[in-house]
Each structure stands twice: as structure tokens, then as C-alpha cells.
């Protein structure tokens, strides 16, 4: 198959998920050692940018070019500055910050928040967190978490396996034998990442990470058997939570006019989220009757 034919394949549309403060807190509270102190009513606020900002200039009264869509992090410098102000001015500056509709505020280094911050946070429903991590360590860790949360995502109709460290997605029309092919690979000691539907996210614009939908994770459907739990049948070695995608294989029903490059002179690619992955096509006869027989034999063997 020529690269032009591969590129003609329909592509899934990329999507960037909406991340709320509550979701960020739930997913990364352990890694960032976050503790919610106030403003629980604002956990549904949306984080619009996958970055972190320090509000030092905002506390000084300068709000031009203020990155109010980002997570805000306070360190010793911001805390010391607020303490140097009179109670009236301090409250005015904190109130002005919260009126910028920031997603949330985190105090690093385990800093005990001034009472004014907690009171204004409750009044404006701005979540306030505390973390024992140093300011720069927290910023670095939170940035990594945000990169994962804001990574462009897409969904592909295909099954993904880890074959000796290489992530391979097997795709094709319904009934062509994707799941049966993957089942045979699992039987040979390889690992399942996703069956039938593969969720893909792009990290840093350079690599694709494949995983499964939560509801179908570690399970697959096999004709002649039904739904099987791969972890129970093959053990921990038979499953992978996620895997970098390195190759796409398309199974196509054999027809006389099917063009297949048997010697590999022309490299074809399959594009997902603007990243090109090596792509090969393999033909075969429609396997529906044999697939059911294979599934029944496998079911009899595992009973």
C-alpha cells in the first residue's frame, strides 16, 4: 500500500478534555500531596490552561497580562509580602485576586494560609489547597500532571497489544478477525492494552500513548465465548495499562484487487493526532466462521 493510500484513511478528530479543579484534585492529590482547605463550592471551576502561575504581581496590585486561567501557586515570597501589608490592604489584594476568577490557589511548602485567604476563598468559591512540597518542586510536578490532563486525545476502532515491548494496534472492519488475532498473541505470551476500542493521547506532540476505556479495561470479547477477563486467564503478564504506539496493522479481507506491499520497499504511515505511525496492511479471507470455532476451542481449553 502506498503512503498516499494510507493517508486517505479517515482520521479521528482530536479533542482536548475539559479539566475541572475537582478532577485535577481527585486524580493528583496523592502525587502532589494536596489538602483542600477552603472553597469546596468551586471544585467545578474549569482549568483552561495547562500551566502554573505565581500571583506575586497580582498581590502587588498589577493585573495586566495576569494569567487568571492557570493554577495559582503561592510560595514564601508571596506569603511574606502579604504579611507585610496592613490587614485592610491585604484583604483588598486577596479579594482582587479572587475576583480574577482563578481556578484555584495552592500554598506550597505547607504554608499556613492567612485567615483572610480562607474567608475570601469561601466568599468567592475559589478552592484553596495546601501542599508540603517546595514551591519549585510543586510547580514542576503540577506541570507534568497538567500536560497529561491536557494532552490531545482521540479514539480509534482497533485492538492494541504489547508485543515484546512494541505497541501495535490491530485495526480493520468488523468481523475481519482483530480480536481473534489478539487472542492468539495473548496465548503466545504477549500483553493486551485495549480490545476493539483504543483511546489515544498525544504527549508533548511527539509520541502517542494507547490505553483502554475504563469500562472495558483488561477485558475482551471473543466469538464463541463472550466477555473474558484477560488478567484472570493470563495473569499480570497478559495486561498493560498503557503503551506507546509504534505500529499500526490493518487487517483487510482479501480480494483480487487488494494491493499489498510484500517486500516493504514503500513505507506507509497512519496518521493519528498529526503524528505519523508506520502502517502495514495484511490481507486474508473473512474469518467469521473460523473465529467462532477458534473461540469455542479456546473456551473449552480454559474451562
Coordinates of C-alpha atoms in Angstrom, one line a residue:
X1 CA 0.0 0.0 0.0
X2 CA 1.4 3.4 -0.9
X3 CA 1.7 6.1 1.7
X4 CA -0.9 8.1 -0.2
X5 CA -3.4 5.4 0.2
X6 CA -2.7 5.2 4.0
X7 CA -3.1 8.9 4.3
X8 CA -6.5 8.7 2.7
X9 CA -7.8 6.7 5.6
X10 CA -10.3 8.7 7.8
X11 CA -8.7 10.2 10.9
X12 CA -10.3 10.7 14.3
X13 CA -10.7 14.2 15.4
X14 CA -8.5 15.4 18.2
X15 CA -10.1 16.7 21.4
X16 CA -8.7 18.4 24.4
X17 CA -10.6 17.4 27.6
X18 CA -12.2 19.9 29.9
X19 CA -10.4 19.6 33.3
X20 CA -12.1 20.9 36.4
X21 CA -10.4 21.7 39.7
X22 CA -12.2 18.8 41.3
X23 CA -11.0 16.3 38.7
X24 CA -7.4 17.6 39.0
X25 CA -7.6 17.3 42.8
X26 CA -9.1 13.7 42.6
X27 CA -6.5 12.5 40.1
X28 CA -3.4 14.1 41.5
X29 CA -4.0 14.7 45.2
X30 CA -1.7 11.9 46.2
X31 CA 1.2 12.8 43.9
X32 CA 1.1 16.5 44.8
X33 CA 0.1 15.8 48.5
X34 CA -2.8 18.3 48.2
X35 CA -5.1 19.1 51.1
X36 CA -8.3 21.1 50.5
X37 CA -8.6 24.0 53.0
X38 CA -11.4 26.1 51.7
X39 CA -13.6 26.9 48.7
X40 CA -15.1 23.4 48.1
X41 CA -18.0 25.1 46.4
X42 CA -15.7 26.0 43.5
X43 CA -14.4 22.5 42.6
X44 CA -16.4 22.6 39.3
X45 CA -14.3 25.5 38.1
X46 CA -12.6 24.8 34.8
X47 CA -8.9 24.9 34.3
X48 CA -8.5 26.5 30.9
X49 CA -4.7 26.4 30.6
X50 CA -2.3 23.6 31.3
X51 CA 0.2 25.8 33.1
X52 CA 1.0 27.1 36.6
X53 CA 1.3 30.8 37.6
X54 CA 2.6 32.6 40.7
X55 CA 0.4 35.6 41.7
X56 CA 3.2 37.8 43.1
X57 CA 2.5 40.7 40.8
X58 CA -1.3 40.3 41.3
X59 CA -0.8 40.7 45.1
X60 CA 1.2 43.8 44.3
X61 CA -1.9 45.2 42.5
X62 CA -0.7 44.7 38.9
X63 CA -3.3 42.6 37.0
X64 CA -2.4 43.5 33.4
X65 CA -1.4 40.3 31.5
X66 CA -2.4 38.3 34.6
X67 CA -2.7 34.6 33.7
X68 CA -6.0 34.0 35.5
X69 CA -6.9 30.8 33.6
X70 CA -4.0 28.9 35.2
X71 CA -3.4 27.2 38.6
X72 CA -2.0 29.8 41.1
X73 CA 0.8 28.8 43.5
X74 CA 1.9 30.8 46.5
X75 CA 5.4 30.4 48.0
X76 CA 7.3 32.1 50.8
X77 CA 7.8 35.3 48.8
X78 CA 4.0 35.9 48.2
X79 CA 3.2 34.9 51.8
X80 CA 5.8 37.2 53.2
X81 CA 4.6 40.1 51.1
X82 CA 1.0 39.7 52.2
X83 CA 2.2 39.6 55.9
X84 CA 4.0 42.9 55.3
X85 CA 0.7 44.6 54.4
X86 CA -1.8 46.1 56.7
X87 CA -4.9 43.8 57.3
X88 CA -7.1 46.1 55.2
X89 CA -4.7 46.3 52.2
X90 CA -4.0 42.5 52.5
X91 CA -7.7 41.7 52.3
X92 CA -8.1 44.1 49.3
X93 CA -5.3 42.4 47.4
X94 CA -6.6 38.9 48.1
X95 CA -10.1 39.9 47.1
X96 CA -8.8 41.5 43.9
X97 CA -7.0 38.2 43.1
X98 CA -10.1 36.1 43.6
X99 CA -12.2 38.5 41.5
X100 CA -10.0 37.5 38.6
X101 CA -11.9 34.1 38.7
X102 CA -8.8 32.0 39.0
X103 CA -9.4 28.2 39.1
X104 CA -7.8 27.6 42.5
X105 CA -4.9 28.6 44.7
X106 CA -2.3 26.3 46.2
X107 CA 0.1 27.2 49.1
X108 CA 3.3 25.3 48.8
X109 CA 5.8 24.4 51.5
X110 CA 3.0 23.7 53.9
X111 CA 2.4 27.4 54.4
X112 CA -0.4 28.1 56.8
X113 CA -2.8 30.4 54.9
X114 CA -3.7 33.7 56.5
X115 CA -7.3 33.9 57.7
X116 CA -8.2 36.4 55.1
X117 CA -7.4 34.0 52.3
X118 CA -9.7 31.3 53.7
X119 CA -12.5 33.8 54.3
X120 CA -12.3 35.3 50.8
X121 CA -12.0 31.9 49.2
X122 CA -15.2 30.8 50.8
X123 CA -16.9 34.1 49.8
X124 CA -15.8 33.7 46.1
X125 CA -15.9 29.9 46.0
X126 CA -12.2 29.6 45.0
X127 CA -10.7 26.3 46.1
X128 CA -7.6 26.7 48.3
X129 CA -5.1 23.8 48.7
X130 CA -2.0 23.2 50.7
X131 CA 1.0 21.1 49.8
X132 CA 4.2 20.3 51.8
X133 CA 6.2 20.2 48.6
X134 CA 8.7 23.1 48.0
X135 CA 7.4 25.7 45.6
X136 CA 9.5 24.7 42.6
X137 CA 9.1 21.0 43.1
X138 CA 5.3 21.5 43.3
X139 CA 5.3 23.6 40.1
X140 CA 7.3 21.0 38.2
X141 CA 5.1 18.1 39.4
X142 CA 1.9 20.0 38.7
X143 CA 3.1 21.0 35.2
X144 CA 3.7 17.3 34.4
X145 CA 0.2 16.4 35.7
X146 CA -1.4 19.2 33.6
X147 CA 0.5 18.1 30.5
X148 CA -1.1 14.6 30.9
X149 CA -4.6 16.1 31.6
X150 CA -4.5 18.5 28.6
X151 CA -2.9 16.1 26.1
X152 CA -5.0 15.9 22.8
X153 CA -7.0 12.7 22.7
X154 CA -8.6 10.6 20.0
X155 CA -10.4 7.2 19.8
X156 CA -9.5 4.5 17.2
X157 CA -11.5 1.4 16.3
X158 CA -8.8 -1.2 16.9
X159 CA -7.2 -3.5 19.4
X160 CA -3.8 -2.7 20.9
X161 CA -1.2 -5.2 22.2
X162 CA 2.3 -5.1 23.5
X163 CA 4.5 -7.5 21.6
X164 CA 8.0 -7.7 23.1
X165 CA 7.9 -4.0 24.0
X166 CA 6.4 -2.8 20.8
X167 CA 3.0 -1.2 20.9
X168 CA 0.9 -2.4 17.9
X169 CA -2.7 -1.5 17.1
X170 CA -4.6 -4.1 15.0
X171 CA -7.5 -2.5 13.1
X172 CA -9.9 -3.5 10.3
X173 CA -13.6 -3.9 9.6
X174 CA -15.9 -5.7 11.9
X175 CA -15.6 -9.5 11.5
X176 CA -12.2 -9.4 9.9
X177 CA -10.6 -11.1 13.0
X178 CA -9.0 -8.4 15.1
X179 CA -9.9 -9.9 18.5
X180 CA -9.1 -13.4 17.4
X181 CA -5.7 -12.3 16.2
X182 CA -5.1 -10.5 19.6
X183 CA -6.3 -13.6 21.5
X184 CA -3.7 -15.7 19.6
X185 CA -1.0 -13.2 20.6
X186 CA -2.0 -13.3 24.2
X187 CA -1.9 -17.1 24.1
X188 CA 1.7 -16.7 23.0
X189 CA 2.7 -14.6 26.0
X190 CA 2.1 -11.1 24.8
X191 CA 0.0 -8.4 26.6
X192 CA -3.3 -6.7 26.0
X193 CA -3.6 -3.0 26.1
X194 CA -7.1 -2.4 24.7
X195 CA -9.7 -4.5 22.9
X196 CA -11.7 -3.2 19.9
X197 CA -11.6 0.5 21.0
X198 CA -8.3 2.2 21.8
X199 CA -8.1 5.6 23.4
X200 CA -5.0 7.6 22.4
X201 CA -3.4 10.7 23.7
X202 CA -0.5 12.7 22.3
X203 CA 2.2 13.7 24.8
X204 CA 4.3 16.7 24.1
X205 CA 3.5 16.5 20.4
X206 CA 6.0 13.7 19.9
X207 CA 4.5 10.3 20.9
X208 CA 1.2 8.5 21.2
X209 CA 0.1 6.7 24.3
X210 CA -2.6 4.0 23.8
X211 CA -4.9 2.8 26.6
X212 CA -8.3 1.3 27.1
X213 CA -11.6 2.8 28.1
X214 CA -12.1 2.3 31.9
X215 CA -15.3 0.2 31.5
X216 CA -13.6 -2.4 29.2
X217 CA -10.1 -2.4 30.7
X218 CA -8.5 -5.9 30.9
X219 CA -11.5 -7.5 29.2
X220 CA -12.1 -8.6 25.6
X221 CA -14.9 -10.1 23.6
X222 CA -14.3 -13.4 21.8
X223 CA -16.7 -15.1 19.4
X224 CA -17.8 -18.4 20.8
X225 CA -17.1 -17.4 24.4
X226 CA -18.3 -13.9 25.2
X227 CA -16.5 -11.5 27.5
X228 CA -13.3 -12.8 29.1
X229 CA -11.2 -11.3 31.9
X230 CA -7.7 -11.3 30.5
X231 CA -6.0 -10.8 33.8
X232 CA -7.7 -13.8 35.3
X233 CA -6.8 -16.0 32.4
X234 CA -3.3 -15.0 31.5
X235 CA -2.1 -13.3 34.8
X236 CA -0.5 -9.9 35.2
X237 CA 1.9 -10.5 32.3
X238 CA -1.1 -10.6 29.9
X239 CA -2.2 -7.0 30.6
X240 CA -0.8 -3.5 30.2
X241 CA -2.4 -0.3 31.5
X242 CA -1.0 1.8 28.6
X243 CA 1.7 1.5 25.9
X244 CA 3.4 3.8 23.4
X245 CA 2.0 3.2 19.9
X246 CA 4.8 2.2 17.5
X247 CA 3.0 0.4 14.6
X248 CA -0.5 0.1 13.1
X249 CA -1.5 -3.1 11.3
X250 CA -4.7 -3.1 9.2
X251 CA -6.3 -6.5 8.5
X252 CA -8.2 -6.4 5.2
X253 CA -10.4 -9.0 3.7
X254 CA -8.6 -10.5 0.7
X255 CA -9.9 -9.5 -2.7
X256 CA -8.2 -9.9 -6.1
X257 CA -7.6 -6.2 -6.4
X258 CA -6.1 -5.8 -2.9
X259 CA -2.7 -4.2 -3.2
X260 CA -0.2 -5.3 -0.5
X261 CA 3.5 -4.4 -0.4
X262 CA 5.1 -7.8 0.3
X263 CA 8.7 -6.7 0.3
X264 CA 8.4 -3.4 2.2
X265 CA 10.1 -1.1 -0.3
X266 CA 7.5 1.6 0.2
X267 CA 6.9 2.7 3.8
X268 CA 3.3 3.6 4.6
X269 CA 2.1 5.7 7.5
X270 CA -1.1 6.0 9.5
X271 CA -1.7 9.5 11.0
X272 CA -3.2 10.0 14.4
X273 CA -3.3 13.4 16.1
X274 CA -0.9 14.7 13.5
X275 CA 1.8 12.1 14.3
X276 CA 2.6 9.5 11.6
X277 CA 3.0 5.9 12.7
X278 CA 4.4 3.1 10.5
X279 CA 1.5 1.3 8.9
X280 CA 1.2 -2.1 7.2
X281 CA -1.8 -3.9 5.6
X282 CA -2.3 -7.6 5.6
X283 CA -5.0 -9.5 3.7
X284 CA -6.9 -12.6 4.5
X285 CA -10.2 -14.3 4.0
X286 CA -13.1 -13.3 6.1
X287 CA -12.7 -15.3 9.3
X288 CA -16.1 -15.1 11.0
X289 CA -16.9 -18.9 10.8
X290 CA -13.3 -19.9 11.8
X291 CA -13.3 -17.3 14.5
X292 CA -16.3 -18.7 16.2
X293 CA -14.7 -22.2 16.0
X294 CA -11.4 -20.9 17.4
X295 CA -13.2 -19.1 20.2
X296 CA -15.1 -22.3 21.1
X297 CA -11.9 -24.3 21.2
X298 CA -10.2 -21.8 23.4
X299 CA -13.2 -21.7 25.7
X300 CA -13.2 -25.5 26.0
X301 CA -9.5 -25.3 26.8
X302 CA -9.8 -22.8 29.6
X303 CA -12.7 -24.4 31.3

